[in-house]
Amino acid sequence: MPTRTPAPPSPKPSPRGRGSFCRSFTRIYRAVTISPVHEAGSPKRVYEAEETMAYRNLREFVRALETAGELRRVAAEVSADLEIAHIADKVSKAGGPALLFENVTGFRMPVLVNAFGSMRRMAMGLGVEDIRGKEQEIALLLNVEFPESFRDAIRTVWQIAEFRKFAPRIVQSGPCQEIVLRGNECSLYRLPALKCWPQDGGKFLTLPIVITKNPETGTRNAGMYRMQVFDETSAGMHWHVHHDGARNFKLHADAGKRMEVAVALGGDPATIYVATAPLPPDMDEMIFAGFLRHDHVEMVKCLTVDMEVPAESEIVLEGYIEPTERRKEGPFGDHTGYYSSADDYPVFHLTCMTHRRDPIYPATVVGKPPMEDCYMGKATERLFLPLLRLMIPELVNMNLPMFGVFHNFAFISIKKSYPFQARKVMHALWGLGQLMLTKFIVVVDADVNVQDVDEVMWRVGANVDPKRDTVIVEGPVDVLDHAAPVPCVGSKMGIDATRKLSEEGHPRAWPDDVRMDDATIELVRKRWKEYGIEL
Ligand SMILES: Cc1cc2nc3c(=O)[nH]c(=O)nc-3n(C[C@H](O)[C@H](O)[C@H](O)COP(=O)(O)O)c2cc1C
Ligand SMILES: [Mn+2]
C-alpha cells in the first residue's frame, strides 16, 4: 500500500501552457435567430450563446472552482471509511462547496467530492454560467421541428453535421498513462475508494466512467456505474439491466465472449457528466462530450485491451469481464435514500492500471436527496428537454424534482389542443429511453410553472377527479425501486391535471383561474407609493 506524503500536489499548470486558466477551446457563437418551440406563436427572438469554455482536465476544473470560491481544500487527515462520506453529506445538504481532501489516511492521492454539487458548479463544468445556456444551444441545434423555410431546414442539417464533427480524436500518448502499473503493482487497493454508509457491503468507486463497446457495431458507450472493490484485482460492475453497459455485456455474454472494459476516473468535467447522460443506445457519449466542450475529447489507446480512454483522465483501469461470472455486490446506500440490497453482478478483472504522476481521485457520495448526483440529473433535465420536444412537440417544460431522484416523479407541462393529449404524452414518455422508468407522471397545462412544486400540487388537487384522471400502467421500473413487488417490474401512474374538455368526460364548464383585471393591476401599480406599504 502506498505511504502518505505530507503535502499532496496541487494541480499543475496545463502542459499546453495557454495561461493559468488554460482554455482548451474558446468560441463565441454568432448571434443566431431561433424560434423556441415551447413559445410557439411568440415573436422570434435573438439568442446569443454565451462564451463557452472547456476544461482540459479535472485539475483545471479544480483550479477554476477554487478561484470561483467553489472549492475548499481540507488539509486535516480524514478517513475514506465513512468519515469523508459524512463530511460530504453535511456539506452537500448545506449547499456547500466542492471538497478536495488532501490528506486521506493511508493514501497519497487527494480525494475530490461534490465537484458538481450545485447548479453553478454543474454549469461551470459544462463551460457556462447557467445551464440554460447549454439548453438553448441544443434547442438551436435541434430546431428541426417546425423549420419555417427550406433555409431553416438546411441550416439544421448543417448544424447536425457540426455536431458529428466533435467525434473524439485518437492521440498517441496522454497524461493518464504517465505511470503504468502491471502485475503485482497493479492493485485497486491503491485507490482511496470510499465506504459511504455503515451498512455498505464494502468500498466503492462511485464516479467511474465505464467504457464498453457493442461487439457487433464496435460503437463505444460510456456509462457511470458504481464498482465495489472486491479485492486487489476485481470489482463488481453494477450496471442496471436497462442501461447500455449491461446491453453491451449481454451481447458479449450471449456470444460466450469475454468483454474488454476500460474505466476512467477523472477527465474534464463534461466527459464525466456525459457518462451519466441518458443518450440513446449506440450513441457514443464521447461525441456528446465533444459537442458540449466545443472541442474533441482526446483519447489514447489502452495498453492491455483494445479500448480507448480519455487521454486527460486521472486514473485508468483496464480489464475484462467473463460472460458467466457473477458475484454478490452491495448492499449500498443509494441515491434513493435507501440501501439497495446485495445482488449478483458481473465481475471486472483488472489487467493494468495507469495514472498521472500526481492523480486526483474523484468520487461522489449519494444518499438521501439532494446530493451531488441531483445536480447532474438536473443538467440532464435541461439538456434533454429540446431533444424530447422533437418527439413530443406539445411538450413545454419538464421538472424532474430532486426528491423524485429522477425516476419517481416527472412534472410535465403541455400545450393541449385535443382530448386525452395528456395521456398521449404520458405514454410517449413511458416509451422514451430511461424516462420509461418514471413512476409518477403529472401533466399540467402550458401556463403552469412546473418548477414550482406547490403550484403543480395545487393544480393536481384542484383539477383532478382521481377516478377519471389517473391512469395506471404496468411495465419496467427502475432497478432501485424497492416498492415494486418484483425487481424491475411494477406499475406507474399518470395524473392528468390539465383543464378537462367535454370529450374527456367533463360536461360541466371549466372555471377560470382567479385573476385580477389589467386595469386594476395597472391602477394599483401606479398608486403603490401612495399606499405606503412596503413589500
Ligand atoms: C453518481 C451516479 C452513480 C450512478 N450509479 C449507477 C450504477 O451503479 N448503475 C447504473 O446502472 N447506473 C448508475 N447511474 C446512472 C447511469 O450512469 C445513467 O443512467 C447513464 O445514463 C447510464 O448510461 P448508459 O445508458 O450509457 O448505460 C449513476 C449515475 C450517477 C450520476
Ligand atoms: Mn449510452
XYZ file of C-alpha atoms and ligand atoms in Angstrom:
567
model
C 0.000 0.000 0.000
C 1.406 3.416 -0.860
C 2.505 5.609 2.005
C 1.059 9.017 2.600
C 3.129 12.075 1.820
C 2.583 15.209 3.855
C 1.878 17.595 1.010
C -0.172 16.119 -1.801
C 0.219 18.008 -5.018
C -1.851 20.929 -6.186
C -2.896 20.644 -9.794
C -0.094 21.730 -12.083
C -0.485 24.209 -14.914
C -1.711 22.627 -18.098
C 1.022 21.123 -20.228
C -0.271 23.153 -23.116
C 0.684 26.271 -21.213
C -2.024 28.520 -22.516
C -2.161 30.714 -19.443
C -3.098 29.960 -15.873
C -6.682 29.141 -16.758
C -5.913 27.395 -19.935
C -8.960 27.358 -22.115
C -8.617 24.459 -24.434
C -11.257 25.981 -26.616
C -12.972 29.310 -26.599
C -15.606 30.232 -29.053
C -18.194 32.894 -29.334
C -21.162 31.895 -31.392
C -22.567 34.381 -33.805
C -25.906 35.838 -32.859
C -28.431 33.470 -34.322
C -32.151 33.518 -34.594
C -34.224 30.767 -33.095
C -37.914 30.281 -32.642
C -38.242 28.402 -29.391
C -40.675 25.565 -29.834
C -42.105 25.980 -26.355
C -43.083 29.523 -27.151
C -44.653 28.739 -30.486
C -46.558 31.729 -31.708
C -44.364 34.212 -29.867
C -42.157 36.519 -31.893
C -38.793 35.171 -32.981
C -36.099 36.080 -30.558
C -32.429 36.509 -30.919
C -30.322 34.121 -28.939
C -26.716 34.878 -28.368
C -24.970 31.882 -26.902
C -22.576 32.886 -24.199
C -18.881 32.438 -24.495
C -18.080 28.870 -23.672
C -15.013 27.425 -22.136
C -13.977 23.828 -21.880
C -11.617 22.478 -19.288
C -8.821 20.294 -20.437
C -8.961 18.029 -17.418
C -10.136 17.659 -13.849
C -7.294 19.639 -12.325
C -8.090 22.641 -14.478
C -11.682 22.419 -13.257
C -10.477 22.133 -9.653
C -8.462 25.292 -10.095
C -11.391 27.147 -11.661
C -13.648 26.054 -8.801
C -11.103 27.261 -6.296
C -10.771 30.652 -7.969
C -14.561 30.982 -8.050
C -14.727 30.299 -4.301
C -16.448 26.983 -5.022
C -13.856 24.612 -3.575
C -12.389 24.043 -0.159
C -9.154 22.141 0.402
C -9.194 20.047 3.558
C -5.721 19.545 4.992
C -6.805 17.646 8.128
C -6.264 13.904 7.965
C -9.513 12.099 7.187
C -10.545 8.500 6.630
C -12.024 7.114 3.406
C -14.040 4.855 5.660
C -17.336 6.740 6.386
C -15.668 9.964 7.546
C -15.332 11.594 4.103
C -18.866 10.478 3.250
C -20.369 12.086 6.309
C -18.497 15.332 5.709
C -19.653 15.281 2.077
C -23.252 14.680 3.145
C -23.238 17.569 5.615
C -21.627 19.944 3.141
C -23.901 18.841 0.323
C -27.078 19.318 2.361
C -25.869 22.772 3.462
C -25.274 23.827 -0.160
C -21.524 23.984 0.494
C -18.506 23.826 -1.818
C -16.611 21.093 -3.607
C -14.104 19.439 -1.295
C -10.564 18.347 -2.006
C -9.320 16.119 0.808
C -5.554 16.392 0.601
C -4.668 14.062 3.439
C -6.532 10.756 3.344
C -5.343 8.143 5.837
C -3.203 5.560 4.103
C -3.293 7.165 0.652
C -1.244 9.563 -1.318
C -3.948 10.700 -3.696
C -6.190 13.605 -2.796
C -9.936 12.843 -2.975
C -12.303 15.227 -4.736
C -16.028 15.144 -3.857
C -19.020 17.378 -4.534
C -17.369 18.979 -7.586
C -20.740 19.030 -9.397
C -22.774 19.619 -6.237
C -24.587 22.849 -7.141
C -26.273 24.217 -10.255
C -23.469 26.744 -10.594
C -20.695 24.146 -10.411
C -22.583 21.831 -12.749
C -22.917 24.686 -15.260
C -19.269 25.648 -14.801
C -18.321 22.056 -15.572
C -20.041 22.420 -18.926
C -18.372 25.780 -19.539
C -21.345 28.056 -18.917
C -22.530 30.262 -16.072
C -26.102 28.971 -16.368
C -27.139 25.553 -17.621
C -29.933 27.167 -19.643
C -27.247 28.483 -21.978
C -26.499 24.893 -22.999
C -30.206 24.053 -23.157
C -30.702 26.842 -25.692
C -27.668 25.801 -27.676
C -29.114 22.306 -28.019
C -32.592 23.688 -28.786
C -30.982 25.631 -31.597
C -29.134 22.592 -32.862
C -32.285 20.509 -32.888
C -34.651 23.140 -34.143
C -35.897 20.734 -36.763
C -39.432 20.589 -35.612
C -41.093 23.378 -37.490
C -38.469 24.578 -39.923
C -40.188 27.678 -41.215
C -38.438 27.637 -44.516
C -36.228 25.497 -46.666
C -33.314 27.597 -45.445
C -34.111 26.680 -41.839
C -34.109 23.002 -42.767
C -30.736 23.267 -44.491
C -29.323 25.118 -41.525
C -30.495 22.343 -39.250
C -28.787 19.662 -41.275
C -25.627 21.713 -41.258
C -25.828 22.059 -37.522
C -26.209 18.349 -37.047
C -23.188 17.812 -39.262
C -21.484 20.276 -36.902
C -22.430 18.019 -34.004
C -20.831 14.979 -35.610
C -17.670 16.968 -36.145
C -16.930 16.590 -32.459
C -16.090 12.904 -32.606
C -13.194 12.019 -30.285
C -9.678 12.164 -31.643
C -7.129 9.417 -31.041
C -3.788 10.723 -29.802
C -0.539 8.799 -29.385
C 0.042 9.467 -25.717
C -1.707 11.042 -22.767
C -1.027 12.077 -19.194
C -3.295 9.293 -17.917
C -0.513 6.865 -18.875
C 2.383 8.681 -17.210
C 2.602 5.836 -14.707
C 1.917 2.259 -15.810
C 1.279 -0.459 -13.231
C 1.106 -4.119 -14.200
C 1.371 -7.439 -12.453
C 1.848 -7.230 -8.691
C 1.996 -3.447 -8.727
C -1.459 -3.192 -10.150
C -3.959 -3.030 -7.286
C -7.346 -1.454 -6.634
C -6.185 -1.015 -3.045
C -4.058 1.883 -4.272
C -7.267 3.881 -4.737
C -8.906 5.716 -1.829
C -12.278 4.141 -2.635
C -14.953 5.296 -0.195
C -17.096 3.348 2.178
C -20.084 5.694 2.226
C -22.687 4.295 4.655
C -22.474 1.948 7.632
C -24.310 -0.987 6.034
C -22.443 -0.756 2.724
C -21.003 -4.070 1.591
C -17.537 -2.549 1.203
C -15.693 0.223 -0.592
C -16.925 1.537 -3.908
C -15.624 3.540 -6.850
C -18.502 5.988 -7.108
C -17.642 8.230 -10.075
C -16.189 5.880 -12.706
C -16.601 6.407 -16.449
C -17.116 2.829 -17.597
C -16.280 2.361 -21.274
C -17.547 -0.626 -23.234
C -18.164 -1.480 -26.868
C -21.002 -3.044 -28.765
C -19.313 -6.189 -30.151
C -21.422 -6.117 -33.320
C -21.012 -2.481 -34.336
C -17.903 -1.501 -32.384
C -19.725 1.591 -31.104
C -18.383 2.899 -27.831
C -20.518 3.521 -24.738
C -19.581 5.428 -21.606
C -21.781 4.975 -18.565
C -21.389 5.669 -14.880
C -21.906 2.512 -12.823
C -20.552 2.125 -9.317
C -17.903 -0.532 -8.764
C -17.446 -2.371 -5.489
C -13.825 -3.182 -4.721
C -13.816 -6.946 -4.016
C -10.055 -7.409 -3.801
C -6.867 -6.047 -5.351
C -7.794 -7.008 -8.896
C -11.557 -7.485 -9.028
C -14.587 -5.267 -8.612
C -18.353 -5.511 -9.015
C -19.833 -3.934 -12.116
C -23.191 -2.572 -11.097
C -24.773 -1.714 -14.458
C -28.546 -1.867 -14.355
C -30.232 -4.126 -16.857
C -31.831 -1.129 -18.623
C -28.528 0.629 -19.271
C -26.269 0.446 -22.293
C -23.320 -1.096 -20.449
C -25.495 -4.067 -19.480
C -26.768 -4.263 -23.046
C -23.240 -4.405 -24.446
C -22.340 -7.026 -21.851
C -25.353 -9.179 -22.801
C -24.275 -9.070 -26.451
C -20.864 -10.401 -25.398
C -22.240 -12.934 -22.929
C -24.811 -14.313 -25.397
C -21.955 -14.943 -27.816
C -19.920 -16.541 -24.997
C -17.266 -13.847 -25.340
C -15.097 -12.255 -22.679
C -15.712 -8.498 -22.645
C -12.999 -5.889 -22.510
C -13.713 -2.876 -20.329
C -11.857 0.339 -19.582
C -12.680 2.563 -16.643
C -11.615 6.195 -16.488
C -11.549 8.134 -13.243
C -11.476 11.879 -13.745
C -11.144 13.681 -17.038
C -12.614 17.004 -17.963
C -15.964 17.651 -16.259
C -18.051 17.377 -19.456
C -16.622 13.911 -20.070
C -17.521 12.864 -16.544
C -21.043 14.289 -16.948
C -21.788 12.519 -20.247
C -21.270 9.124 -18.603
C -24.439 9.915 -16.624
C -26.417 11.236 -19.602
C -29.217 9.011 -20.957
C -28.218 9.047 -24.615
C -29.932 6.569 -26.917
C -28.080 3.252 -27.246
C -25.262 3.205 -29.756
C -24.638 6.931 -29.487
C -21.084 7.476 -28.345
C -21.178 9.687 -25.262
C -17.711 10.974 -26.189
C -19.182 12.746 -29.238
C -21.697 14.419 -26.937
C -18.843 15.440 -24.631
C -17.020 16.917 -27.630
C -20.128 18.860 -28.552
C -20.615 20.153 -25.009
C -16.960 21.179 -24.775
C -16.840 22.574 -28.316
C -13.712 20.527 -28.669
C -12.848 16.895 -29.377
C -12.214 14.591 -26.479
C -8.708 13.250 -26.967
C -8.470 9.506 -26.424
C -5.469 7.211 -26.050
C -5.331 3.504 -26.715
C -5.253 1.286 -23.668
C -2.220 -0.909 -23.119
C -3.784 -4.305 -22.435
C -7.260 -4.063 -24.016
C -8.484 -2.900 -27.398
C -10.224 0.159 -25.993
C -9.598 3.890 -25.835
C -9.885 6.192 -22.832
C -9.875 9.979 -22.435
C -6.190 10.936 -22.509
C -6.661 13.526 -19.769
C -8.125 11.075 -17.241
C -6.551 10.986 -13.810
C -6.553 7.191 -13.445
C -7.413 4.346 -15.839
C -8.335 0.752 -15.034
C -8.063 -1.740 -17.872
C -9.650 -5.144 -17.619
C -12.249 -7.640 -18.671
C -15.451 -9.370 -17.592
C -16.134 -13.077 -18.077
C -19.505 -13.878 -19.662
C -20.883 -16.088 -16.905
C -19.135 -14.940 -13.747
C -21.304 -13.229 -11.102
C -20.656 -12.161 -7.545
C -22.765 -10.584 -4.794
C -22.498 -6.809 -4.969
C -23.815 -4.449 -2.276
C -25.609 -3.536 -0.152
C -25.060 0.133 -0.979
C -26.614 3.293 0.475
C -28.094 4.507 -2.788
C -29.292 7.778 -4.293
C -32.875 6.846 -3.479
C -32.021 7.431 0.195
C -32.382 3.693 0.892
C -29.945 0.816 0.800
C -30.110 -1.206 -2.370
C -29.767 -4.819 -1.338
C -26.979 -7.143 -2.368
C -27.457 -8.846 -5.717
C -25.457 -10.755 -8.327
C -23.478 -8.619 -10.764
C -20.671 -9.217 -13.264
C -17.073 -9.021 -12.062
C -14.458 -6.685 -13.526
C -10.901 -8.105 -13.537
C -8.047 -5.624 -13.575
C -5.232 -6.226 -16.062
C -3.453 -2.893 -15.932
C -3.703 0.386 -14.079
C -2.315 3.652 -15.397
C -2.407 7.124 -13.911
C -0.957 10.593 -13.916
C 2.134 11.253 -11.883
C 0.027 13.038 -9.262
C -3.535 11.788 -9.694
C -6.622 13.251 -8.060
C -9.156 10.578 -7.113
C -12.694 11.749 -8.000
C -15.653 10.435 -6.003
C -19.210 11.248 -5.113
C -21.383 10.312 -2.175
C -25.038 9.548 -2.786
C -27.771 9.136 -0.184
C -30.992 10.929 0.715
C -31.531 13.653 -1.859
C -30.449 16.301 -2.546
C -26.854 15.277 -3.118
C -24.297 15.785 -5.847
C -25.899 13.404 -8.355
C -29.108 15.501 -8.256
C -27.354 18.426 -9.942
C -26.106 16.119 -12.671
C -29.701 14.911 -13.092
C -30.932 18.489 -13.287
C -28.409 19.189 -16.048
C -29.837 16.207 -17.911
C -33.386 17.530 -17.431
C -32.357 20.781 -19.135
C -30.123 19.374 -21.887
C -32.568 16.674 -22.939
C -35.713 18.823 -22.969
C -35.073 20.118 -26.510
C -34.480 16.543 -27.672
C -37.773 15.408 -26.130
C -39.596 18.247 -27.899
C -38.542 16.767 -31.210
C -40.628 13.714 -30.398
C -43.305 15.328 -28.224
C -43.964 18.690 -29.869
C -46.629 19.792 -27.359
C -44.114 19.486 -24.519
C -43.489 22.875 -22.910
C -41.418 22.185 -19.830
C -40.347 19.405 -17.509
C -39.365 19.202 -13.861
C -37.731 16.054 -12.566
C -37.737 17.140 -8.929
C -34.707 16.167 -6.885
C -36.856 14.455 -4.257
C -38.079 12.132 -7.015
C -34.495 11.000 -7.688
C -35.157 11.196 -11.455
C -37.242 8.080 -11.783
C -40.023 8.654 -9.255
C -41.625 11.880 -10.488
C -41.874 13.922 -13.675
C -43.916 17.123 -13.774
C -44.720 17.964 -17.366
C -46.475 20.953 -18.930
C -48.053 20.731 -22.375
C -49.883 22.862 -24.903
C -53.083 20.868 -25.015
C -55.219 21.023 -28.114
C -57.180 17.753 -28.193
C -58.862 15.339 -25.764
C -56.649 12.871 -23.890
C -53.499 14.588 -25.077
C -52.063 14.411 -21.550
C -52.385 10.636 -21.745
C -50.731 10.559 -25.117
C -47.791 12.461 -23.613
C -47.558 10.098 -20.616
C -47.396 7.077 -22.907
C -44.837 8.777 -25.127
C -42.623 9.406 -22.079
C -43.058 5.837 -20.887
C -41.753 4.796 -24.282
C -38.677 7.005 -24.306
C -35.286 5.823 -23.082
C -34.737 5.986 -19.343
C -37.940 8.040 -18.909
C -39.722 4.704 -19.340
C -38.940 4.125 -15.668
C -40.826 7.216 -14.392
C -43.177 6.080 -11.619
C -45.464 9.145 -11.449
C -46.044 11.499 -14.355
C -48.098 14.612 -13.632
C -49.255 16.571 -16.674
C -50.392 20.193 -16.375
C -51.294 22.928 -18.836
C -48.736 25.178 -20.509
C -49.346 28.134 -18.181
C -48.344 26.190 -15.056
C -44.795 26.623 -13.788
C -43.663 23.021 -13.371
C -40.602 24.104 -11.415
C -42.937 25.325 -8.649
C -43.940 22.122 -6.887
C -46.572 23.923 -4.781
C -48.240 25.162 -7.928
C -48.164 21.704 -9.505
C -49.697 20.123 -6.395
C -52.305 22.885 -6.184
C -53.364 22.085 -9.771
C -53.403 18.354 -9.022
C -55.613 18.933 -6.012
C -57.922 21.276 -7.895
C -58.081 19.760 -11.383
C -58.077 16.025 -10.858
C -61.011 13.696 -10.468
C -58.940 10.740 -9.275
C -61.096 8.064 -10.851
C -61.356 9.749 -14.225
C -57.977 11.495 -14.492
C -55.478 8.886 -13.414
C -54.086 6.053 -15.437
C -52.134 3.105 -14.075
C -49.925 1.079 -16.353
C -47.612 -1.839 -15.776
C -44.127 -2.075 -17.144
C -40.428 -1.890 -16.454
C -39.484 0.129 -13.362
C -36.135 1.203 -12.002
C -33.884 -1.486 -10.558
C -33.643 0.660 -7.419
C -37.427 0.815 -6.884
C -37.799 -1.247 -3.712
C -41.588 -0.692 -3.669
C -42.033 -2.751 -6.834
C -43.189 -6.236 -5.787
C -40.823 -7.851 -8.293
C -37.444 -6.292 -9.152
C -37.619 -4.170 -12.316
C -41.341 -4.844 -12.858
C -44.128 -2.726 -11.431
C -46.784 -0.140 -12.018
C -46.659 3.523 -12.925
C -49.240 6.258 -12.537
C -50.128 9.145 -14.797
C -52.090 12.062 -13.359
C -53.825 14.356 -15.810
C -54.095 17.735 -14.064
C -54.895 19.728 -17.201
C -58.185 21.571 -17.754
C -60.714 18.979 -18.891
C -62.669 19.063 -22.112
C -66.189 17.751 -22.521
C -64.866 14.828 -24.611
C -62.770 13.828 -21.627
C -65.849 13.164 -19.550
C -66.339 16.665 -18.226
C -69.663 18.049 -19.472
C -69.570 20.947 -16.999
C -67.976 24.315 -17.794
C -64.368 24.608 -16.590
C -63.903 27.622 -14.307
C -61.373 30.374 -14.979
C -58.375 30.912 -12.677
C -58.938 33.747 -10.225
C -57.017 36.723 -11.624
C -57.192 40.497 -11.231
C -58.119 42.524 -14.306
C -55.412 44.505 -16.096
C -56.925 47.926 -15.373
C -56.881 47.349 -11.619
C -53.373 45.886 -11.713
C -52.166 48.986 -13.535
C -54.045 51.342 -11.193
C -52.511 49.724 -8.112
C -49.080 49.668 -9.677
C -49.217 53.408 -10.390
C -50.555 54.327 -6.941
C -48.366 51.905 -4.983
C -46.218 54.580 -3.320
C -49.317 56.413 -2.083
C -50.396 53.409 -0.019
C -47.169 53.430 1.969
C -46.996 49.617 2.024
C -43.568 48.084 1.769
C -43.242 44.608 0.320
C -23.251 9.231 -9.273
C -24.007 8.296 -10.159
C -23.978 6.935 -9.919
C -24.658 6.039 -10.737
N -24.578 4.711 -10.483
C -25.156 3.830 -11.326
C -24.993 2.431 -11.138
O -24.357 1.975 -10.196
N -25.582 1.604 -12.039
C -26.292 2.053 -13.112
O -26.753 1.259 -13.912
N -26.496 3.383 -13.306
C -25.929 4.281 -12.437
N -26.085 5.623 -12.640
C -26.945 6.090 -13.729
C -26.283 5.953 -15.082
O -24.991 6.473 -15.061
C -27.099 6.684 -16.148
O -28.386 6.132 -16.173
C -26.471 6.623 -17.528
O -27.312 7.283 -18.445
C -26.231 5.217 -17.993
O -25.574 5.272 -19.238
P -25.868 4.220 -20.377
O -27.306 4.415 -20.766
O -24.921 4.581 -21.466
O -25.623 2.880 -19.794
C -25.418 6.527 -11.815
C -25.480 7.898 -12.051
C -24.783 8.789 -11.236
C -24.854 10.253 -11.517
Mn -25.174 5.130 -23.538
